[in-house]
Amino acid sequence: MTDHLQVQQQKLELPLGFRFHPTDEEIINSYVIPKVLDEAFVTAAIEDVNLNKYEPWELPEKAKMGEKEWYFYSRKDRKYPTGIRTNRATGVGYWKATGKDKEIFHPPLTLIGMKKTLIFYKGRAPTGEKTNWIMHEYRLESNKELTSNPSTATRTVTATKAASKGEESPPEYYS
Amino acid sequence: MTDHLQVQQQKLELPLGFRFHPTDEEIINSYVIPKVLDEAFVTAAIEDVNLNKYEPWELPEKAKMGEKEWYFYSRKDRKYPTGIRTNRATGVGYWKATGKDKEIFHPPLTLIGMKKTLIFYKGRAPTGEKTNWIMHEYRLESNKELTSNPSTATRTVTATKAASKGEESPPEYYS
């Protein structure tokens, strides 16, 4: 991991101690909106990935950078071709939402996006076994200008890993 | 503040969402040790400042970068010429230690430094009025090779501001 991180940081020529640590607002405005508008949009920090194809512990090596958390763009997969429910299953488990979605504001009052927190369970619902992997999924708040055009209706998400309880304590800068 | 940050980030050509967010170990190994060894050591993120000369609310504009926390190098000032107590008074108040110093390890077991947490009080001890300004002070754990040479015995500190309760909620990435 460390070697991988160093290679990535060298590409960006980041001085030591600098990290990708965006605020929720920056994620929406600077990373989700440009991606929704242009699927070809690429960044130094966020890799395109199909989150249904990988287990959470396979994600770190797919990421462009990151030590304790990793960022990805992923298209949402429909659970059924005719439905709107999102398929969040992987080969051996599934991501399940927890808590209430958090509203993301452009100060002071403009609602620009939503953040959903999900936990990974091994097995199949409803009998899956809870793990310590957490994901935060960012989406735009409905905006006709962006989402009425089918070609720009790509949903994007961001995945984050919380340190497993048995492994190590969370770093201080963990959000 | 935002303009100031952007100017600084442009100098470093940091992509949006990248920040100076070092771990405690990185601060000691990559920023405190080089500074102790060579007072002329400069970095993109940490400004030299005399922390006795400025009130905490004057520090943000002295910093090289930062939004919610700011990093500084500062020589320790002796309270009395013959003593070892540190003078942490400013013009209108003083920094007072709180809690226990935290040990900083190079994994798994090498103690490399200590982190002291201080709170700023307005007025004079012991009747000062507590504020919401917090500082974390990093120092090397006694190391003869570094500290036996008087010219390299510079103590360095790092100042951090916690969001004032009345102002705004702490950012998610706040350590």
Coordinates of C-alpha atoms in Angstrom, one line a residue, chain B:
Chain B
M1 CA -9.7 33.4 3.6
T2 CA -10.8 31.5 0.5
D3 CA -8.9 33.8 -1.8
H4 CA -5.8 33.4 0.4
L5 CA -6.1 29.6 0.3
Q6 CA -6.5 29.6 -3.4
V7 CA -3.5 31.7 -4.0
Q8 CA -1.5 29.3 -1.8
Q9 CA -2.8 26.3 -3.5
Q10 CA -2.0 27.7 -6.9
K11 CA 1.6 28.0 -5.9
L12 CA 1.6 24.3 -5.1
E13 CA -0.6 23.5 -8.1
L14 CA -2.8 21.4 -5.8
P15 CA -5.9 19.9 -7.5
L16 CA -9.1 20.8 -5.7
G17 CA -9.8 18.8 -2.6
F18 CA -6.1 18.2 -1.8
R19 CA -5.0 19.6 1.5
F20 CA -2.1 19.5 4.0
H21 CA -3.3 16.8 6.3
P22 CA -0.3 15.1 7.8
T23 CA -0.4 12.3 10.4
D24 CA 1.3 12.9 13.7
E25 CA 4.2 10.6 12.6
E26 CA 4.7 12.6 9.4
I27 CA 4.8 15.9 11.3
I28 CA 7.6 14.6 13.5
N29 CA 9.6 12.7 10.9
S30 CA 9.2 15.0 7.9
Y31 CA 8.6 18.4 9.4
V32 CA 9.9 18.6 13.0
I33 CA 13.2 16.7 12.7
P34 CA 14.4 18.5 9.5
K35 CA 13.6 21.8 11.2
V36 CA 15.4 20.9 14.4
L37 CA 18.5 19.9 12.3
D38 CA 18.4 23.0 10.2
E39 CA 16.6 26.1 11.2
A40 CA 16.6 27.3 7.6
F41 CA 14.4 24.4 6.5
V42 CA 11.3 25.7 4.8
T43 CA 8.2 24.0 3.6
A44 CA 5.2 24.8 1.5
A45 CA 2.8 24.4 4.4
I46 CA 4.4 25.5 7.6
E47 CA 5.3 29.1 8.4
D48 CA 7.8 30.3 10.9
V49 CA 6.1 32.4 13.6
N50 CA 6.7 33.7 17.1
L51 CA 3.6 32.4 18.8
N52 CA 4.1 34.7 21.7
K53 CA 3.6 37.7 19.5
Y54 CA 0.2 36.9 18.0
E55 CA -3.2 36.2 19.3
P56 CA -4.8 33.0 17.9
W57 CA -7.2 34.9 15.7
E58 CA -4.3 36.7 14.1
L59 CA -2.6 33.4 13.1
P60 CA -4.7 32.4 10.1
E61 CA -3.5 35.3 8.0
K62 CA 0.1 34.5 9.0
A63 CA -0.2 30.9 7.8
K64 CA 1.0 29.7 4.4
M65 CA -2.3 27.8 3.9
G66 CA -5.2 26.3 5.8
E67 CA -8.9 26.8 6.3
K68 CA -9.8 25.4 9.7
E69 CA -6.3 24.7 11.0
W70 CA -2.9 26.3 10.4
Y71 CA 0.6 25.0 10.9
F72 CA 3.5 27.0 12.3
Y73 CA 7.1 26.5 13.4
S74 CA 7.9 28.4 16.6
R75 CA 10.9 28.5 18.9
K76 CA 9.9 27.9 22.5
D77 CA 10.4 30.9 24.7
R78 CA 11.7 30.4 28.2
K79 CA 9.5 31.8 31.0
Y80 CA 12.6 32.8 33.0
P81 CA 16.1 33.1 31.6
T82 CA 17.4 30.4 34.0
G83 CA 14.4 28.1 34.0
I84 CA 13.0 25.5 31.7
R85 CA 9.3 26.5 31.9
T86 CA 7.9 27.6 28.6
N87 CA 6.4 31.0 28.2
R88 CA 3.1 30.6 26.3
A89 CA 1.7 34.1 27.0
T90 CA 0.5 36.4 24.3
G91 CA -0.5 40.1 24.5
V92 CA -4.0 39.4 25.8
G93 CA -3.9 35.9 27.0
Y94 CA -2.1 32.6 27.3
W95 CA -2.0 29.0 26.0
K96 CA -2.6 26.4 28.8
A97 CA -2.0 22.7 28.5
T98 CA -4.9 20.3 28.8
G99 CA -5.0 16.6 29.2
K100 CA -2.0 14.3 28.9
D101 CA 0.6 14.6 26.2
K102 CA 0.1 12.0 23.6
E103 CA 3.0 9.7 22.6
I104 CA 3.7 9.5 18.9
F105 CA 5.2 6.2 17.7
H106 CA 6.9 5.1 14.5
P107 CA 5.1 1.8 14.2
P108 CA 5.2 -0.5 15.9
L109 CA 7.1 0.7 19.0
T110 CA 9.6 3.5 18.4
L111 CA 8.6 6.6 20.4
I112 CA 9.6 9.5 18.2
G113 CA 7.7 12.5 19.6
M114 CA 5.1 13.9 21.9
K115 CA 1.9 16.0 21.2
K116 CA 0.6 18.5 23.7
T117 CA -2.8 20.0 23.5
L118 CA -3.3 23.5 24.7
I119 CA -6.3 25.8 25.0
F120 CA -6.2 29.6 24.7
Y121 CA -7.4 31.7 27.6
K122 CA -8.0 35.4 27.5
G123 CA -6.6 37.4 30.4
R124 CA -4.0 36.2 32.9
A125 CA -3.7 33.0 34.8
P126 CA -5.4 31.7 36.9
T127 CA -8.4 33.9 36.1
G128 CA -8.3 33.7 32.3
E129 CA -11.4 33.1 30.2
K130 CA -11.4 29.9 28.2
T131 CA -11.8 30.3 24.4
N132 CA -12.5 27.8 21.6
W133 CA -8.9 28.0 20.2
I134 CA -6.9 24.9 20.5
M135 CA -3.2 24.3 19.7
H136 CA -1.4 21.0 19.2
E137 CA 2.3 21.3 20.0
Y138 CA 4.7 18.7 18.6
R139 CA 8.1 18.1 20.0
L140 CA 10.7 15.4 19.6
E141 CA 11.1 12.9 22.3
S142 CA 14.5 13.5 23.9
N143 CA 17.1 12.3 21.4
K144 CA 20.7 13.0 22.3
E145 CA 21.9 13.0 18.7
L146 CA 19.6 15.9 18.0
T147 CA 19.3 17.8 21.2
S148 CA 22.9 17.7 22.5
N149 CA 23.9 20.2 19.9
P150 CA 22.7 23.6 21.1
S151 CA 22.3 24.9 17.6
T152 CA 19.8 22.1 16.7
A153 CA 17.8 22.3 19.9
T154 CA 15.1 24.5 18.4
R155 CA 11.8 23.3 19.6
T156 CA 9.1 23.4 17.0
V157 CA 5.3 23.5 17.4
T158 CA 2.3 23.2 15.3
A159 CA -0.8 25.2 15.9
T160 CA -4.2 24.1 15.2
K161 CA -7.5 25.9 15.5
A162 CA -10.7 24.2 16.4
A163 CA -13.8 25.8 15.0
S164 CA -15.4 28.1 17.6
K165 CA -18.6 26.8 18.9
G166 CA -20.5 29.9 17.9
E167 CA -19.1 30.2 14.5
E168 CA -19.6 27.0 12.6
S169 CA -19.5 23.2 13.0
P170 CA -16.1 21.6 12.7
P171 CA -15.4 20.2 9.2
E172 CA -15.6 16.5 8.8
Y173 CA -11.9 16.2 8.2
Y174 CA -11.0 18.0 11.3
S175 CA -8.6 15.9 13.4

